[in-house]
């Protein structure tokens, strides 16, 4: 029965020599000489195969803000962006702080089926920062939650953070911290620096992030638990994480595509499409973040995909919502900032966008090397293609992309999830 | 010049043009001509998202003296928390055919947004936005300083000005530092370190924490309003301590050179940043500032709407 097999014809794993990747029963059945594989052929000559990307930081907005995004539209955007798994943050309405809500999100993900949706559980009830949510119930639910985060808010109380870090050890969980000292960032609007002073916008100082990370790595060391740092945005944070890793502390960190590319000067336009939390920083920070991702101090690229309806951005700066779309542009921004600059090769990019994020979130079935027997979660990209970003064409329900009008390198051509095409020829396969 | 959003957008030529135009308009007004026909048939909207009766009235008088139709649109209460109201209001004003919108808003950058978001076609005048800028205030301050210290002519080259108080939250300070520098003045901002913005060392001005040290070396001192509520956010320990260290009282007046003048954008906190006897003293020019504000705003509206054609030539 040759048609039970799918062949990625002439594809170059990690940009290496062309082969046929033969997929059957949801796994890579064979890696054969180019042109020799039998089955349903997907033409991929000249294209590069990478393990399907894993986004450990996505806001799918469902339940509660279906006007901005749903699990279905977010899944479509994710698939088109080369992802086979996404982690859906807990700051929905109601908050994903019970087994019921995380199972709802998990079921919605299953029903859509384009990517595996791993719900993130809230650390505290209602993201209130005061009382632990039922982390164990979420861990043993159908959703099998392993990552917990109050993202959008910081778990600022040191005692609560300590207990959360300790508690999740019972089921190999990780606390993903949105590091933002609240008292240092009251009404904060942009990076605190010379520019914020000139623009009259309340500053969000780097120290508000760095001080929380410093505290949390010490807590993680003290209780010997796993800490993950969301959206690292400053050179100082990189130093702290690097120091912690050198001490053997179990800390991992992510960086967003926008913090790898964009800088605070864009805020001078007062265009809220550039309003994001943590804020865009300086070129010094961007350089440090790229270097840290290259050397592995930062483990993963994570989008912090944050859809917002038009009216929440079509207003004055202070009234606008924080956040940017990221799923459909993440790969291209990674190519632009990390591949084209020579900082990462394809294998290392796969490590930062698939292998390590899957490991951090314990995303079973994802982040495997492309070899025989591995789950066939595969992303096939054209490194030479470029495209113009037109948010109106996005699968996401929202349009708040800071890259509108930019020409970006690298295109997602095909995506297989558990052996089944979700994207073919750059379009959704179903 | 299509909009007036920031004092930083003015070069020395355009700034002096505004000051000179204001002087001309003021001298004619003094000779009992109360109204010019210049802006007849044009509509100026005062769009105030924050209460500021004095600024609104100043713009209103200015527009009326130029024969413009004035619409006062007080949008307070529908402000920042409901952001779309700025856009909706703008679309309404556009439908009414506003030629200029004078906007006061609590959110920094709101005038910039109004001018660039594509909601309206008319000119936008920033009448104070958040903690960002208040360019017509800076212009009237420069006009007042020029009148006293430079015989009402030319730029302010070499004039030494201290701006004292809550620099961090002051749109008046930001606009004044930019404009006074453009006009050639030397500016020193004076405040406790908590009330200075991060990165102030990169501003085009000197910085001091010590008012007594600065006063003997300035020709004009501008006292800013300090809200006592700042105390609760630990910007300073108490009203008394602030007043002792940074308030302008009679003893400190003695440190100023005899020709120096005292400005305040109002409204004043007597007993906080300025003592009553200084505020009412003969070197205080606050009443003139108010009168000059009307002339400056007339000049700005005249130059934006009537005085200059699209190719930049001045109409006769
Ligand atoms: Zn966050
Ligand atoms: Zn987030």
mmCIF file of C-alpha atoms in Angstrom, chain B residues 29-304:
data_model
loop_
_atom_site.group_PDB
_atom_site.id
_atom_site.type_symbol
_atom_site.label_atom_id
_atom_site.label_comp_id
_atom_site.label_asym_id
_atom_site.label_seq_id
_atom_site.Cartn_x
_atom_site.Cartn_y
_atom_site.Cartn_z
ATOM 1 C CA UNK B 29 -4.557 94.697 19.177
ATOM 2 C CA UNK B 30 -3.165 97.285 21.586
ATOM 3 C CA UNK B 31 -4.286 99.981 19.184
ATOM 4 C CA UNK B 32 -7.910 98.925 19.854
ATOM 5 C CA UNK B 33 -8.440 96.754 16.781
ATOM 6 C CA UNK B 34 -10.111 93.803 18.421
ATOM 7 C CA UNK B 35 -10.701 91.577 15.430
ATOM 8 C CA UNK B 36 -8.886 90.586 12.260
ATOM 9 C CA UNK B 37 -10.835 89.085 9.356
ATOM 10 C CA UNK B 38 -8.029 86.620 8.550
ATOM 11 C CA UNK B 39 -9.724 83.353 9.484
ATOM 12 C CA UNK B 40 -13.284 84.251 8.608
ATOM 13 C CA UNK B 41 -15.132 81.114 7.553
ATOM 14 C CA UNK B 42 -12.539 78.787 9.103
ATOM 15 C CA UNK B 43 -13.440 76.483 11.963
ATOM 16 C CA UNK B 44 -11.223 75.936 14.977
ATOM 17 C CA UNK B 45 -12.173 73.184 17.400
ATOM 18 C CA UNK B 46 -10.968 73.207 20.992
ATOM 19 C CA UNK B 47 -10.872 69.524 21.875
ATOM 20 C CA UNK B 48 -10.167 69.242 25.584
ATOM 21 C CA UNK B 49 -9.955 65.804 27.171
ATOM 22 C CA UNK B 50 -8.605 67.394 30.340
ATOM 23 C CA UNK B 51 -9.927 70.370 32.237
ATOM 24 C CA UNK B 52 -7.904 73.446 31.534
ATOM 25 C CA UNK B 53 -10.138 76.469 31.457
ATOM 26 C CA UNK B 54 -7.265 78.934 31.124
ATOM 27 C CA UNK B 55 -5.663 77.294 28.122
ATOM 28 C CA UNK B 56 -8.999 76.680 26.422
ATOM 29 C CA UNK B 57 -10.109 80.272 26.905
ATOM 30 C CA UNK B 58 -6.776 81.550 25.649
ATOM 31 C CA UNK B 59 -7.144 79.578 22.415
ATOM 32 C CA UNK B 60 -10.776 80.587 22.135
ATOM 33 C CA UNK B 61 -10.031 84.287 22.407
ATOM 34 C CA UNK B 62 -7.152 83.921 19.954
ATOM 35 C CA UNK B 63 -9.313 82.181 17.358
ATOM 36 C CA UNK B 64 -12.170 84.652 17.784
ATOM 37 C CA UNK B 65 -9.876 87.646 17.382
ATOM 38 C CA UNK B 66 -8.962 86.153 14.023
ATOM 39 C CA UNK B 67 -12.701 85.829 13.195
ATOM 40 C CA UNK B 68 -12.648 82.041 13.137
ATOM 41 C CA UNK B 69 -15.674 80.000 14.149
ATOM 42 C CA UNK B 70 -14.879 78.278 17.426
ATOM 43 C CA UNK B 71 -16.336 75.031 18.670
ATOM 44 C CA UNK B 72 -15.532 73.947 22.202
ATOM 45 C CA UNK B 73 -15.587 70.196 22.506
ATOM 46 C CA UNK B 74 -15.096 69.128 26.105
ATOM 47 C CA UNK B 75 -14.538 65.416 26.016
ATOM 48 C CA UNK B 76 -13.496 64.988 29.598
ATOM 49 C CA UNK B 77 -14.749 61.822 31.206
ATOM 50 C CA UNK B 78 -14.650 59.858 27.979
ATOM 51 C CA UNK B 79 -10.860 60.015 28.034
ATOM 52 C CA UNK B 80 -8.015 57.582 28.288
ATOM 53 C CA UNK B 81 -9.735 54.483 29.598
ATOM 54 C CA UNK B 82 -11.931 54.503 26.501
ATOM 55 C CA UNK B 83 -9.313 55.046 23.855
ATOM 56 C CA UNK B 84 -11.528 54.821 20.843
ATOM 57 C CA UNK B 85 -13.268 57.997 21.850
ATOM 58 C CA UNK B 86 -10.315 59.978 20.495
ATOM 59 C CA UNK B 87 -10.779 58.399 17.093
ATOM 60 C CA UNK B 88 -14.556 58.657 17.144
ATOM 61 C CA UNK B 89 -14.363 62.265 18.221
ATOM 62 C CA UNK B 90 -11.828 62.952 15.487
ATOM 63 C CA UNK B 91 -14.104 61.453 12.857
ATOM 64 C CA UNK B 92 -16.954 63.618 14.107
ATOM 65 C CA UNK B 93 -14.811 66.742 13.918
ATOM 66 C CA UNK B 94 -13.687 65.793 10.437
ATOM 67 C CA UNK B 95 -17.305 65.476 9.370
ATOM 68 C CA UNK B 96 -17.949 68.959 10.783
ATOM 69 C CA UNK B 97 -15.159 70.328 8.636
ATOM 70 C CA UNK B 98 -12.702 71.412 11.318
ATOM 71 C CA UNK B 99 -9.806 73.346 9.797
ATOM 72 C CA UNK B 100 -7.775 73.140 12.986
ATOM 73 C CA UNK B 101 -8.086 71.033 16.097
ATOM 74 C CA UNK B 102 -6.541 72.340 19.289
ATOM 75 C CA UNK B 103 -6.157 69.299 21.481
ATOM 76 C CA UNK B 104 -5.444 68.867 25.171
ATOM 77 C CA UNK B 105 -5.153 65.223 26.178
ATOM 78 C CA UNK B 106 -3.898 63.308 29.197
ATOM 79 C CA UNK B 107 -2.075 60.788 27.064
ATOM 80 C CA UNK B 108 1.375 61.663 25.708
ATOM 81 C CA UNK B 109 1.408 61.530 21.923
ATOM 82 C CA UNK B 110 -2.352 61.897 21.450
ATOM 83 C CA UNK B 111 -1.953 65.026 19.253
ATOM 84 C CA UNK B 112 0.719 63.224 17.242
ATOM 85 C CA UNK B 113 -1.660 60.322 16.770
ATOM 86 C CA UNK B 114 -4.490 62.669 15.801
ATOM 87 C CA UNK B 115 -2.248 64.282 13.184
ATOM 88 C CA UNK B 116 -0.845 61.064 11.706
ATOM 89 C CA UNK B 117 -3.442 58.299 12.069
ATOM 90 C CA UNK B 118 -5.401 59.457 9.018
ATOM 91 C CA UNK B 119 -8.536 60.281 10.979
ATOM 92 C CA UNK B 120 -8.619 63.984 10.093
ATOM 93 C CA UNK B 121 -7.267 66.353 7.441
ATOM 94 C CA UNK B 122 -7.019 69.596 9.384
ATOM 95 C CA UNK B 123 -4.143 71.101 11.321
ATOM 96 C CA UNK B 124 -3.465 69.855 14.824
ATOM 97 C CA UNK B 125 -2.213 72.118 17.595
ATOM 98 C CA UNK B 126 -0.912 70.460 20.723
ATOM 99 C CA UNK B 127 -2.357 72.295 23.728
ATOM 100 C CA UNK B 128 -0.653 69.929 26.174
ATOM 101 C CA UNK B 129 -0.362 66.138 25.995
ATOM 102 C CA UNK B 130 0.233 64.016 29.062
ATOM 103 C CA UNK B 131 3.756 64.484 30.348
ATOM 104 C CA UNK B 132 5.061 65.170 26.866
ATOM 105 C CA UNK B 133 4.797 68.730 25.524
ATOM 106 C CA UNK B 134 2.984 72.037 25.578
ATOM 107 C CA UNK B 135 4.557 74.003 22.732
ATOM 108 C CA UNK B 136 2.387 77.145 22.833
ATOM 109 C CA UNK B 137 3.250 77.536 26.521
ATOM 110 C CA UNK B 138 6.943 77.436 25.625
ATOM 111 C CA UNK B 139 6.380 79.987 22.875
ATOM 112 C CA UNK B 140 4.583 82.385 25.199
ATOM 113 C CA UNK B 141 7.316 81.933 27.793
ATOM 114 C CA UNK B 142 9.972 82.694 25.179
ATOM 115 C CA UNK B 143 7.938 85.697 24.028
ATOM 116 C CA UNK B 144 7.749 86.988 27.597
ATOM 117 C CA UNK B 145 11.450 86.447 28.228
ATOM 118 C CA UNK B 146 12.332 88.131 24.923
ATOM 119 C CA UNK B 147 10.185 91.113 25.790
ATOM 120 C CA UNK B 148 11.931 91.666 29.108
ATOM 121 C CA UNK B 149 15.485 90.707 28.299
ATOM 122 C CA UNK B 150 15.926 91.257 24.546
ATOM 123 C CA UNK B 151 13.660 94.249 23.837
ATOM 124 C CA UNK B 152 11.173 91.985 22.136
ATOM 125 C CA UNK B 153 13.391 91.202 19.168
ATOM 126 C CA UNK B 154 15.487 88.411 17.690
ATOM 127 C CA UNK B 155 16.387 85.160 19.372
ATOM 128 C CA UNK B 156 17.437 84.457 22.987
ATOM 129 C CA UNK B 157 21.150 83.870 22.416
ATOM 130 C CA UNK B 158 22.999 83.905 25.709
ATOM 131 C CA UNK B 159 19.947 84.262 27.949
ATOM 132 C CA UNK B 160 20.240 82.030 31.016
ATOM 133 C CA UNK B 161 17.053 80.338 32.218
ATOM 134 C CA UNK B 162 16.448 78.021 35.169
ATOM 135 C CA UNK B 163 13.422 75.708 35.082
ATOM 136 C CA UNK B 164 12.652 74.510 38.592
ATOM 137 C CA UNK B 165 10.395 71.764 39.887
ATOM 138 C CA UNK B 166 8.705 68.617 38.662
ATOM 139 C CA UNK B 167 10.637 68.225 35.408
ATOM 140 C CA UNK B 168 9.717 64.531 35.227
ATOM 141 C CA UNK B 169 5.992 65.092 34.828
ATOM 142 C CA UNK B 170 6.119 68.499 33.150
ATOM 143 C CA UNK B 171 5.167 69.017 29.522
ATOM 144 C CA UNK B 172 5.984 72.685 30.007
ATOM 145 C CA UNK B 173 9.572 71.816 30.905
ATOM 146 C CA UNK B 174 10.053 69.547 27.891
ATOM 147 C CA UNK B 175 8.773 72.118 25.427
ATOM 148 C CA UNK B 176 10.708 74.921 27.069
ATOM 149 C CA UNK B 177 14.019 73.063 27.093
ATOM 150 C CA UNK B 178 13.655 72.337 23.377
ATOM 151 C CA UNK B 179 12.488 75.780 22.309
ATOM 152 C CA UNK B 180 14.802 77.839 24.515
ATOM 153 C CA UNK B 181 17.759 75.809 23.301
ATOM 154 C CA UNK B 182 16.700 76.377 19.675
ATOM 155 C CA UNK B 183 16.542 80.106 20.391
ATOM 156 C CA UNK B 184 20.079 80.040 21.810
ATOM 157 C CA UNK B 185 19.317 80.284 25.514
ATOM 158 C CA UNK B 186 21.218 78.326 28.169
ATOM 159 C CA UNK B 187 18.828 76.271 30.247
ATOM 160 C CA UNK B 188 19.390 74.654 33.621
ATOM 161 C CA UNK B 189 16.757 72.326 35.013
ATOM 162 C CA UNK B 190 16.666 72.212 38.808
ATOM 163 C CA UNK B 191 14.901 69.531 40.816
ATOM 164 C CA UNK B 192 15.414 66.767 43.309
ATOM 165 C CA UNK B 193 16.818 63.731 41.437
ATOM 166 C CA UNK B 194 13.484 61.899 41.808
ATOM 167 C CA UNK B 195 11.700 64.543 39.755
ATOM 168 C CA UNK B 196 14.164 64.477 36.861
ATOM 169 C CA UNK B 197 13.553 62.092 33.950
ATOM 170 C CA UNK B 198 15.834 59.140 33.390
ATOM 171 C CA UNK B 199 18.410 60.212 30.829
ATOM 172 C CA UNK B 200 18.083 63.941 31.523
ATOM 173 C CA UNK B 201 21.861 64.207 31.268
ATOM 174 C CA UNK B 202 21.410 63.792 27.509
ATOM 175 C CA UNK B 203 18.980 66.692 27.253
ATOM 176 C CA UNK B 204 20.249 69.939 25.714
ATOM 177 C CA UNK B 205 20.447 71.632 29.106
ATOM 178 C CA UNK B 206 22.405 71.660 32.345
ATOM 179 C CA UNK B 207 21.105 69.824 35.402
ATOM 180 C CA UNK B 208 21.336 70.865 39.033
ATOM 181 C CA UNK B 209 19.964 69.628 42.344
ATOM 182 C CA UNK B 210 20.826 72.882 44.103
ATOM 183 C CA UNK B 211 18.604 75.908 43.531
ATOM 184 C CA UNK B 212 20.678 78.297 45.642
ATOM 185 C CA UNK B 213 23.724 77.575 43.534
ATOM 186 C CA UNK B 214 21.902 78.219 40.256
ATOM 187 C CA UNK B 215 19.924 81.371 41.051
ATOM 188 C CA UNK B 216 22.805 83.914 41.004
ATOM 189 C CA UNK B 217 23.622 82.893 37.427
ATOM 190 C CA UNK B 218 20.298 83.159 35.641
ATOM 191 C CA UNK B 219 18.315 85.914 33.933
ATOM 192 C CA UNK B 220 14.963 84.196 34.266
ATOM 193 C CA UNK B 221 13.628 81.536 36.575
ATOM 194 C CA UNK B 222 10.593 79.464 35.694
ATOM 195 C CA UNK B 223 8.869 77.796 38.630
ATOM 196 C CA UNK B 224 6.791 74.709 37.790
ATOM 197 C CA UNK B 225 3.710 73.568 39.615
ATOM 198 C CA UNK B 226 4.441 70.643 41.928
ATOM 199 C CA UNK B 227 1.500 68.499 42.901
ATOM 200 C CA UNK B 228 1.583 67.614 46.563
ATOM 201 C CA UNK B 229 0.225 64.139 45.676
ATOM 202 C CA UNK B 230 3.646 63.301 44.252
ATOM 203 C CA UNK B 231 4.675 63.003 47.874
ATOM 204 C CA UNK B 232 2.627 59.810 48.199
ATOM 205 C CA UNK B 233 4.640 58.151 45.434
ATOM 206 C CA UNK B 234 7.822 59.009 47.354
ATOM 207 C CA UNK B 235 9.112 61.615 44.926
ATOM 208 C CA UNK B 236 9.827 63.790 47.963
ATOM 209 C CA UNK B 237 9.280 63.330 51.690
ATOM 210 C CA UNK B 238 6.976 66.239 52.499
ATOM 211 C CA UNK B 239 5.624 69.522 51.200
ATOM 212 C CA UNK B 240 7.700 71.373 53.764
ATOM 213 C CA UNK B 241 10.913 69.712 52.733
ATOM 214 C CA UNK B 242 10.194 70.355 49.064
ATOM 215 C CA UNK B 243 9.392 73.954 49.692
ATOM 216 C CA UNK B 244 12.517 74.465 51.829
ATOM 217 C CA UNK B 245 14.827 73.013 49.211
ATOM 218 C CA UNK B 246 13.174 74.079 45.935
ATOM 219 C CA UNK B 247 10.603 76.777 46.675
ATOM 220 C CA UNK B 248 11.168 80.377 45.555
ATOM 221 C CA UNK B 249 10.786 82.694 48.523
ATOM 222 C CA UNK B 250 11.979 86.200 49.346
ATOM 223 C CA UNK B 251 15.370 85.018 50.616
ATOM 224 C CA UNK B 252 16.034 83.190 47.344
ATOM 225 C CA UNK B 253 14.830 86.183 45.331
ATOM 226 C CA UNK B 254 17.798 87.983 46.863
ATOM 227 C CA UNK B 255 20.137 85.532 45.173
ATOM 228 C CA UNK B 256 18.877 86.439 41.702
ATOM 229 C CA UNK B 257 20.522 89.209 39.688
ATOM 230 C CA UNK B 258 18.480 92.424 39.905
ATOM 231 C CA UNK B 259 17.242 92.221 36.311
ATOM 232 C CA UNK B 260 16.032 88.627 36.549
ATOM 233 C CA UNK B 261 12.347 87.804 36.068
ATOM 234 C CA UNK B 262 10.160 85.077 37.545
ATOM 235 C CA UNK B 263 7.797 83.007 35.393
ATOM 236 C CA UNK B 264 5.197 80.401 36.263
ATOM 237 C CA UNK B 265 2.904 78.624 33.802
ATOM 238 C CA UNK B 266 0.092 78.535 36.366
ATOM 239 C CA UNK B 267 -1.884 77.560 38.207
ATOM 240 C CA UNK B 268 0.423 78.279 41.145
ATOM 241 C CA UNK B 269 0.630 76.452 44.438
ATOM 242 C CA UNK B 270 1.368 79.396 46.656
ATOM 243 C CA UNK B 271 3.445 78.269 49.599
ATOM 244 C CA UNK B 272 4.658 75.191 47.763
ATOM 245 C CA UNK B 273 6.916 76.067 44.839
ATOM 246 C CA UNK B 274 6.475 79.825 45.182
ATOM 247 C CA UNK B 275 5.734 82.051 48.143
ATOM 248 C CA UNK B 276 2.856 84.525 47.955
ATOM 249 C CA UNK B 277 5.061 87.595 48.228
ATOM 250 C CA UNK B 278 7.220 86.425 45.317
ATOM 251 C CA UNK B 279 4.181 85.539 43.237
ATOM 252 C CA UNK B 280 2.754 89.010 43.784
ATOM 253 C CA UNK B 281 6.095 90.791 43.526
ATOM 254 C CA UNK B 282 7.094 93.155 40.757
ATOM 255 C CA UNK B 283 9.525 90.775 39.096
ATOM 256 C CA UNK B 284 6.865 88.129 38.631
ATOM 257 C CA UNK B 285 5.484 88.261 35.094
ATOM 258 C CA UNK B 286 2.641 85.777 35.334
ATOM 259 C CA UNK B 287 -0.066 88.254 34.294
ATOM 260 C CA UNK B 288 1.918 89.155 31.184
ATOM 261 C CA UNK B 289 2.340 85.466 30.390
ATOM 262 C CA UNK B 290 -1.423 85.105 30.230
ATOM 263 C CA UNK B 291 -1.810 88.095 27.896
ATOM 264 C CA UNK B 292 1.083 86.936 25.733
ATOM 265 C CA UNK B 293 -0.516 83.503 25.507
ATOM 266 C CA UNK B 294 -3.365 84.968 23.472
ATOM 267 C CA UNK B 295 -0.975 86.698 21.063
ATOM 268 C CA UNK B 296 1.114 83.557 20.615
ATOM 269 C CA UNK B 297 -1.937 81.405 19.951
ATOM 270 C CA UNK B 298 -3.231 83.951 17.461
ATOM 271 C CA UNK B 299 0.113 83.802 15.681
ATOM 272 C CA UNK B 300 0.122 80.006 15.616
ATOM 273 C CA UNK B 301 -3.421 79.761 14.236
ATOM 274 C CA UNK B 302 -2.711 82.548 11.759
ATOM 275 C CA UNK B 303 0.441 80.859 10.460
ATOM 276 C CA UNK B 304 -1.113 77.387 10.353
#
